[in-house]
Amino acid sequence: MELKKLLQDLPVKAQGALEGINICDLCSDSSQVTRGALFAAMRGREKNGEDFAFEAQERGAAAVLSERVIAGIKTPQIITGDVRSAYARVCAKFYGEPSKKLKTVGVT
């Protein structure tokens, strides 16, 4: 899916050109990044995903989603104030908005 389409309506800033970039996978674990994936560099309790952006780049990430510009990364970067929220919205778009197809029933 085209990266610009995934980011449509999201409050993000781009570092690098995004035209013509197609995303074929989404990943928040740098060890599982495949060529053409969007890597979400999220802060965790013990580790910061931004520390693994170079590994994601080496594995072929097409772009990195983070909360700040990561110096030295040649891969296009998408900067947002809240990576977790932006990643959730990107995942929903990438997988065809599956929650919109669910029917919810409440029993009391």
Tab-separated table of N, CA and C in Angstrom:
chain	number	residue	atom	x	y	z
A	1	MET	N	0.848	-1.165	0.000
A	1	MET	CA	0.000	0.000	0.000
A	1	MET	C	0.901	1.239	0.000
A	2	GLU	N	0.456	2.264	-0.688
A	2	GLU	CA	1.249	3.482	-0.799
A	2	GLU	C	1.346	4.185	0.564
A	3	LEU	N	2.568	4.567	0.938
A	3	LEU	CA	2.818	5.192	2.235
A	3	LEU	C	2.009	6.470	2.423
A	4	LYS	N	1.940	7.297	1.395
A	4	LYS	CA	1.178	8.553	1.514
A	4	LYS	C	-0.287	8.272	1.833
A	5	LYS	N	-0.841	7.196	1.291
A	5	LYS	CA	-2.234	6.836	1.561
A	5	LYS	C	-2.395	6.377	3.014
A	6	LEU	N	-1.416	5.648	3.530
A	6	LEU	CA	-1.465	5.201	4.915
A	6	LEU	C	-1.417	6.374	5.897
A	7	LEU	N	-0.687	7.415	5.517
A	7	LEU	CA	-0.501	8.561	6.412
A	7	LEU	C	-1.554	9.648	6.254
A	8	GLN	N	-2.421	9.473	5.270
A	8	GLN	CA	-3.464	10.461	5.020
A	8	GLN	C	-4.284	10.686	6.290
A	9	ASP	N	-4.554	11.940	6.607
A	9	ASP	CA	-5.348	12.340	7.773
A	9	ASP	C	-4.638	12.131	9.115
A	10	LEU	N	-3.345	11.857	9.104
A	10	LEU	CA	-2.596	11.719	10.351
A	10	LEU	C	-1.727	12.952	10.573
A	11	PRO	N	-1.593	13.393	11.817
A	11	PRO	CA	-0.740	14.553	12.103
A	11	PRO	C	0.734	14.146	12.132
A	12	VAL	N	1.359	14.124	10.967
A	12	VAL	CA	2.759	13.706	10.863
A	12	VAL	C	3.550	14.696	10.014
A	13	LYS	N	4.861	14.665	10.193
A	13	LYS	CA	5.786	15.436	9.367
A	13	LYS	C	6.767	14.447	8.769
A	14	ALA	N	7.137	14.671	7.526
A	14	ALA	CA	8.050	13.756	6.845
A	14	ALA	C	9.460	14.319	6.784
A	15	GLN	N	10.428	13.459	7.008
A	15	GLN	CA	11.833	13.757	6.809
A	15	GLN	C	12.261	12.874	5.642
A	16	GLY	N	12.398	13.457	4.473
A	16	GLY	CA	12.720	12.678	3.289
A	16	GLY	C	11.496	12.560	2.399
A	17	ALA	N	11.732	12.170	1.169
A	17	ALA	CA	10.648	12.055	0.191
A	17	ALA	C	9.817	10.801	0.433
A	18	LEU	N	8.493	10.960	0.362
A	18	LEU	CA	7.586	9.832	0.565
A	18	LEU	C	6.935	9.365	-0.732
A	19	GLU	N	7.135	10.116	-1.807
A	19	GLU	CA	6.513	9.757	-3.074
A	19	GLU	C	7.056	8.420	-3.578
A	20	GLY	N	6.154	7.592	-4.037
A	20	GLY	CA	6.533	6.325	-4.659
A	20	GLY	C	6.952	5.237	-3.691
A	21	ILE	N	6.776	5.448	-2.399
A	21	ILE	CA	7.138	4.418	-1.425
A	21	ILE	C	5.922	3.545	-1.157
A	22	ASN	N	6.086	2.262	-1.397
A	22	ASN	CA	5.028	1.299	-1.128
A	22	ASN	C	5.409	0.472	0.089
A	23	ILE	N	4.472	0.312	0.988
A	23	ILE	CA	4.685	-0.445	2.215
A	23	ILE	C	4.057	-1.825	2.036
A	24	CYS	N	4.860	-2.864	2.302
A	24	CYS	CA	4.341	-4.225	2.145
A	24	CYS	C	4.171	-4.942	3.482
A	25	ASP	N	4.622	-4.302	4.578
A	25	ASP	CA	4.499	-4.913	5.895
A	25	ASP	C	4.619	-3.819	6.950
A	26	LEU	N	4.119	-4.098	8.141
A	26	LEU	CA	4.211	-3.179	9.273
A	26	LEU	C	4.900	-3.923	10.406
A	27	CYS	N	5.767	-3.225	11.143
A	27	CYS	CA	6.510	-3.915	12.180
A	27	CYS	C	6.948	-2.956	13.278
A	28	SER	N	6.897	-3.413	14.520
A	28	SER	CA	7.409	-2.623	15.633
A	28	SER	C	8.585	-3.336	16.302
A	29	ASP	N	8.982	-4.467	15.761
A	29	ASP	CA	10.130	-5.237	16.251
A	29	ASP	C	11.178	-5.240	15.141
A	30	SER	N	12.303	-4.585	15.378
A	30	SER	CA	13.323	-4.430	14.332
A	30	SER	C	13.868	-5.763	13.840
A	31	SER	N	13.842	-6.788	14.677
A	31	SER	CA	14.361	-8.094	14.253
A	31	SER	C	13.427	-8.793	13.274
A	32	GLN	N	12.198	-8.294	13.136
A	32	GLN	CA	11.240	-8.897	12.215
A	32	GLN	C	10.987	-8.046	10.980
A	33	VAL	N	11.729	-6.961	10.832
A	33	VAL	CA	11.551	-6.071	9.675
A	33	VAL	C	11.959	-6.803	8.402
A	34	THR	N	11.136	-6.649	7.379
A	34	THR	CA	11.436	-7.201	6.056
A	34	THR	C	11.537	-6.038	5.071
A	35	ARG	N	12.107	-6.299	3.919
A	35	ARG	CA	12.265	-5.260	2.902
A	35	ARG	C	10.899	-4.674	2.545
A	36	GLY	N	10.807	-3.341	2.616
A	36	GLY	CA	9.570	-2.656	2.273
A	36	GLY	C	8.627	-2.421	3.439
A	37	ALA	N	9.070	-2.740	4.652
A	37	ALA	CA	8.208	-2.579	5.832
A	37	ALA	C	8.275	-1.161	6.385
A	38	LEU	N	7.224	-0.770	7.083
A	38	LEU	CA	7.213	0.458	7.873
A	38	LEU	C	7.570	0.044	9.297
A	39	PHE	N	8.645	0.611	9.843
A	39	PHE	CA	9.083	0.287	11.195
A	39	PHE	C	8.591	1.360	12.154
A	40	ALA	N	7.836	0.956	13.169
A	40	ALA	CA	7.342	1.876	14.195
A	40	ALA	C	8.298	1.819	15.379
A	41	ALA	N	9.026	2.908	15.606
A	41	ALA	CA	10.011	2.991	16.685
A	41	ALA	C	9.322	3.501	17.946
A	42	MET	N	8.740	2.576	18.708
A	42	MET	CA	7.982	2.947	19.910
A	42	MET	C	8.844	2.842	21.156
A	43	ARG	N	8.560	3.737	22.091
A	43	ARG	CA	9.237	3.677	23.387
A	43	ARG	C	8.562	2.600	24.227
A	44	GLY	N	9.381	1.764	24.833
A	44	GLY	CA	8.864	0.732	25.713
A	44	GLY	C	9.224	1.028	27.149
A	45	ARG	N	8.908	0.117	28.016
A	45	ARG	CA	9.202	0.298	29.433
A	45	ARG	C	10.708	0.288	29.687
A	46	GLU	N	11.402	-0.593	28.984
A	46	GLU	CA	12.842	-0.736	29.207
A	46	GLU	C	13.696	-0.286	28.025
A	47	LYS	N	13.157	-0.338	26.828
A	47	LYS	CA	13.935	0.007	25.638
A	47	LYS	C	13.179	1.003	24.772
A	48	ASN	N	13.943	1.753	24.002
A	48	ASN	CA	13.372	2.738	23.090
A	48	ASN	C	13.530	2.207	21.666
A	49	GLY	N	12.426	2.075	20.956
A	49	GLY	CA	12.463	1.571	19.596
A	49	GLY	C	13.332	2.391	18.664
A	50	GLU	N	13.525	3.680	18.997
A	50	GLU	CA	14.377	4.530	18.163
A	50	GLU	C	15.815	4.027	18.151
A	51	ASP	N	16.223	3.321	19.214
A	51	ASP	CA	17.571	2.761	19.273
A	51	ASP	C	17.773	1.633	18.260
A	52	PHE	N	16.695	1.115	17.717
A	52	PHE	CA	16.768	-0.001	16.783
A	52	PHE	C	16.476	0.417	15.341
A	53	ALA	N	16.384	1.710	15.109
A	53	ALA	CA	16.070	2.212	13.767
A	53	ALA	C	17.156	1.863	12.759
A	54	PHE	N	18.419	1.862	13.180
A	54	PHE	CA	19.497	1.511	12.259
A	54	PHE	C	19.401	0.045	11.840
A	55	GLU	N	19.048	-0.824	12.794
A	55	GLU	CA	18.862	-2.236	12.466
A	55	GLU	C	17.704	-2.407	11.475
A	56	ALA	N	16.620	-1.678	11.703
A	56	ALA	CA	15.472	-1.742	10.795
A	56	ALA	C	15.871	-1.262	9.404
A	57	GLN	N	16.662	-0.206	9.340
A	57	GLN	CA	17.141	0.316	8.055
A	57	GLN	C	17.989	-0.731	7.341
A	58	GLU	N	18.885	-1.393	8.064
A	58	GLU	CA	19.743	-2.425	7.482
A	58	GLU	C	18.932	-3.606	6.965
A	59	ARG	N	17.824	-3.903	7.594
A	59	ARG	CA	16.979	-5.029	7.185
A	59	ARG	C	16.054	-4.668	6.025
A	60	GLY	N	16.068	-3.389	5.608
A	60	GLY	CA	15.306	-2.996	4.434
A	60	GLY	C	14.035	-2.221	4.687
A	61	ALA	N	13.880	-1.648	5.868
A	61	ALA	CA	12.676	-0.854	6.149
A	61	ALA	C	12.533	0.263	5.120
A	62	ALA	N	11.320	0.454	4.637
A	62	ALA	CA	11.049	1.501	3.644
A	62	ALA	C	10.914	2.862	4.302
A	63	ALA	N	10.508	2.877	5.591
A	63	ALA	CA	10.333	4.128	6.330
A	63	ALA	C	10.310	3.819	7.816
A	64	VAL	N	10.570	4.859	8.618
A	64	VAL	CA	10.571	4.724	10.075
A	64	VAL	C	9.571	5.732	10.645
A	65	LEU	N	8.706	5.260	11.523
A	65	LEU	CA	7.739	6.096	12.221
A	65	LEU	C	8.269	6.315	13.634
A	66	SER	N	8.504	7.582	14.007
A	66	SER	CA	9.063	7.866	15.330
A	66	SER	C	8.572	9.210	15.858
A	67	GLU	N	8.927	9.491	17.101
A	67	GLU	CA	8.498	10.738	17.735
A	67	GLU	C	9.506	11.863	17.563
A	68	ARG	N	10.688	11.542	17.088
A	68	ARG	CA	11.713	12.558	16.841
A	68	ARG	C	12.564	12.128	15.654
A	69	VAL	N	13.262	13.087	15.081
A	69	VAL	CA	14.167	12.780	13.972
A	69	VAL	C	15.347	11.997	14.528
A	70	ILE	N	15.667	10.893	13.887
A	70	ILE	CA	16.785	10.054	14.306
A	70	ILE	C	17.966	10.385	13.398
A	71	ALA	N	18.980	10.994	13.973
A	71	ALA	CA	20.148	11.432	13.205
A	71	ALA	C	20.865	10.241	12.576
A	72	GLY	N	21.264	10.419	11.322
A	72	GLY	CA	22.033	9.402	10.626
A	72	GLY	C	21.224	8.379	9.849
A	73	ILE	N	19.914	8.386	10.019
A	73	ILE	CA	19.056	7.446	9.293
A	73	ILE	C	18.824	7.980	7.881
A	74	LYS	N	19.079	7.147	6.880
A	74	LYS	CA	18.862	7.553	5.492
A	74	LYS	C	17.455	7.197	5.022
A	75	THR	N	16.835	6.257	5.704
A	75	THR	CA	15.475	5.855	5.392
A	75	THR	C	14.537	7.019	5.705
A	76	PRO	N	13.529	7.280	4.866
A	76	PRO	CA	12.571	8.353	5.176
A	76	PRO	C	11.959	8.153	6.561
A	77	GLN	N	11.800	9.256	7.271
A	77	GLN	CA	11.248	9.217	8.623
A	77	GLN	C	9.934	9.969	8.681
A	78	ILE	N	8.993	9.406	9.399
A	78	ILE	CA	7.701	10.045	9.616
A	78	ILE	C	7.649	10.383	11.099
A	79	ILE	N	7.533	11.666	11.398
A	79	ILE	CA	7.572	12.129	12.775
A	79	ILE	C	6.160	12.469	13.243
A	80	THR	N	5.818	11.968	14.428
A	80	THR	CA	4.509	12.201	15.015
A	80	THR	C	4.655	12.387	16.520
A	81	GLY	N	3.708	13.016	17.143
A	81	GLY	CA	3.744	13.234	18.578
A	81	GLY	C	3.435	11.997	19.394
A	82	ASP	N	2.757	11.024	18.791
A	82	ASP	CA	2.364	9.804	19.497
A	82	ASP	C	2.466	8.619	18.539
A	83	VAL	N	3.582	7.901	18.603
A	83	VAL	CA	3.821	6.782	17.685
A	83	VAL	C	2.779	5.685	17.864
A	84	ARG	N	2.439	5.364	19.101
A	84	ARG	CA	1.482	4.271	19.341
A	84	ARG	C	0.130	4.549	18.667
A	85	SER	N	-0.355	5.744	18.832
A	85	SER	CA	-1.638	6.117	18.230
A	85	SER	C	-1.548	6.119	16.707
A	86	ALA	N	-0.499	6.722	16.172
A	86	ALA	CA	-0.330	6.773	14.719
A	86	ALA	C	-0.164	5.372	14.143
A	87	TYR	N	0.599	4.519	14.822
A	87	TYR	CA	0.816	3.150	14.348
A	87	TYR	C	-0.491	2.363	14.345
A	88	ALA	N	-1.306	2.555	15.368
A	88	ALA	CA	-2.605	1.874	15.422
A	88	ALA	C	-3.479	2.276	14.241
A	89	ARG	N	-3.487	3.562	13.920
A	89	ARG	CA	-4.301	4.041	12.793
A	89	ARG	C	-3.744	3.547	11.462
A	90	VAL	N	-2.414	3.513	11.334
A	90	VAL	CA	-1.793	3.003	10.109
A	90	VAL	C	-2.118	1.511	9.949
A	91	CYS	N	-2.037	0.754	11.032
A	91	CYS	CA	-2.366	-0.676	10.982
A	91	CYS	C	-3.811	-0.896	10.540
A	92	ALA	N	-4.720	-0.106	11.081
A	92	ALA	CA	-6.134	-0.237	10.705
A	92	ALA	C	-6.307	-0.007	9.209
A	93	LYS	N	-5.677	1.045	8.673
A	93	LYS	CA	-5.788	1.326	7.233
A	93	LYS	C	-5.148	0.219	6.410
A	94	PHE	N	-3.973	-0.222	6.822
A	94	PHE	CA	-3.225	-1.244	6.073
A	94	PHE	C	-4.026	-2.538	5.951
A	95	TYR	N	-4.719	-2.903	7.025
A	95	TYR	CA	-5.467	-4.156	7.035
A	95	TYR	C	-6.939	-3.996	6.687
A	96	GLY	N	-7.311	-2.850	6.108
A	96	GLY	CA	-8.660	-2.676	5.582
A	96	GLY	C	-9.721	-2.359	6.616
A	97	GLU	N	-9.361	-1.689	7.695
A	97	GLU	CA	-10.313	-1.268	8.725
A	97	GLU	C	-11.179	-2.438	9.213
A	98	PRO	N	-10.571	-3.504	9.726
A	98	PRO	CA	-11.354	-4.683	10.118
A	98	PRO	C	-12.373	-4.421	11.225
A	99	SER	N	-12.131	-3.444	12.102
A	99	SER	CA	-13.079	-3.188	13.184
A	99	SER	C	-14.407	-2.646	12.666
A	100	LYS	N	-14.412	-2.061	11.495
A	100	LYS	CA	-15.659	-1.559	10.924
A	100	LYS	C	-16.564	-2.684	10.445
A	101	LYS	N	-16.003	-3.884	10.280
A	101	LYS	CA	-16.779	-5.023	9.809
A	101	LYS	C	-17.338	-5.853	10.942
A	102	LEU	N	-16.927	-5.538	12.170
A	102	LEU	CA	-17.392	-6.317	13.328
A	102	LEU	C	-18.742	-5.808	13.804
A	103	LYS	N	-19.551	-6.743	14.254
A	103	LYS	CA	-20.825	-6.394	14.854
A	103	LYS	C	-20.677	-6.618	16.358
A	104	THR	N	-21.142	-5.655	17.120
A	104	THR	CA	-21.025	-5.731	18.566
A	104	THR	C	-22.403	-5.952	19.172
A	105	VAL	N	-22.466	-6.878	20.103
A	105	VAL	CA	-23.722	-7.181	20.782
A	105	VAL	C	-23.458	-7.136	22.279
A	106	GLY	N	-24.334	-6.518	23.023
A	106	GLY	CA	-24.200	-6.477	24.481
A	106	GLY	C	-25.312	-7.279	25.125
A	107	VAL	N	-24.959	-8.066	26.122
A	107	VAL	CA	-25.939	-8.848	26.859
A	107	VAL	C	-25.863	-8.403	28.306
A	108	THR	N	-27.019	-8.057	28.856
A	108	THR	CA	-27.039	-7.639	30.263
A	108	THR	C	-27.896	-8.565	31.097
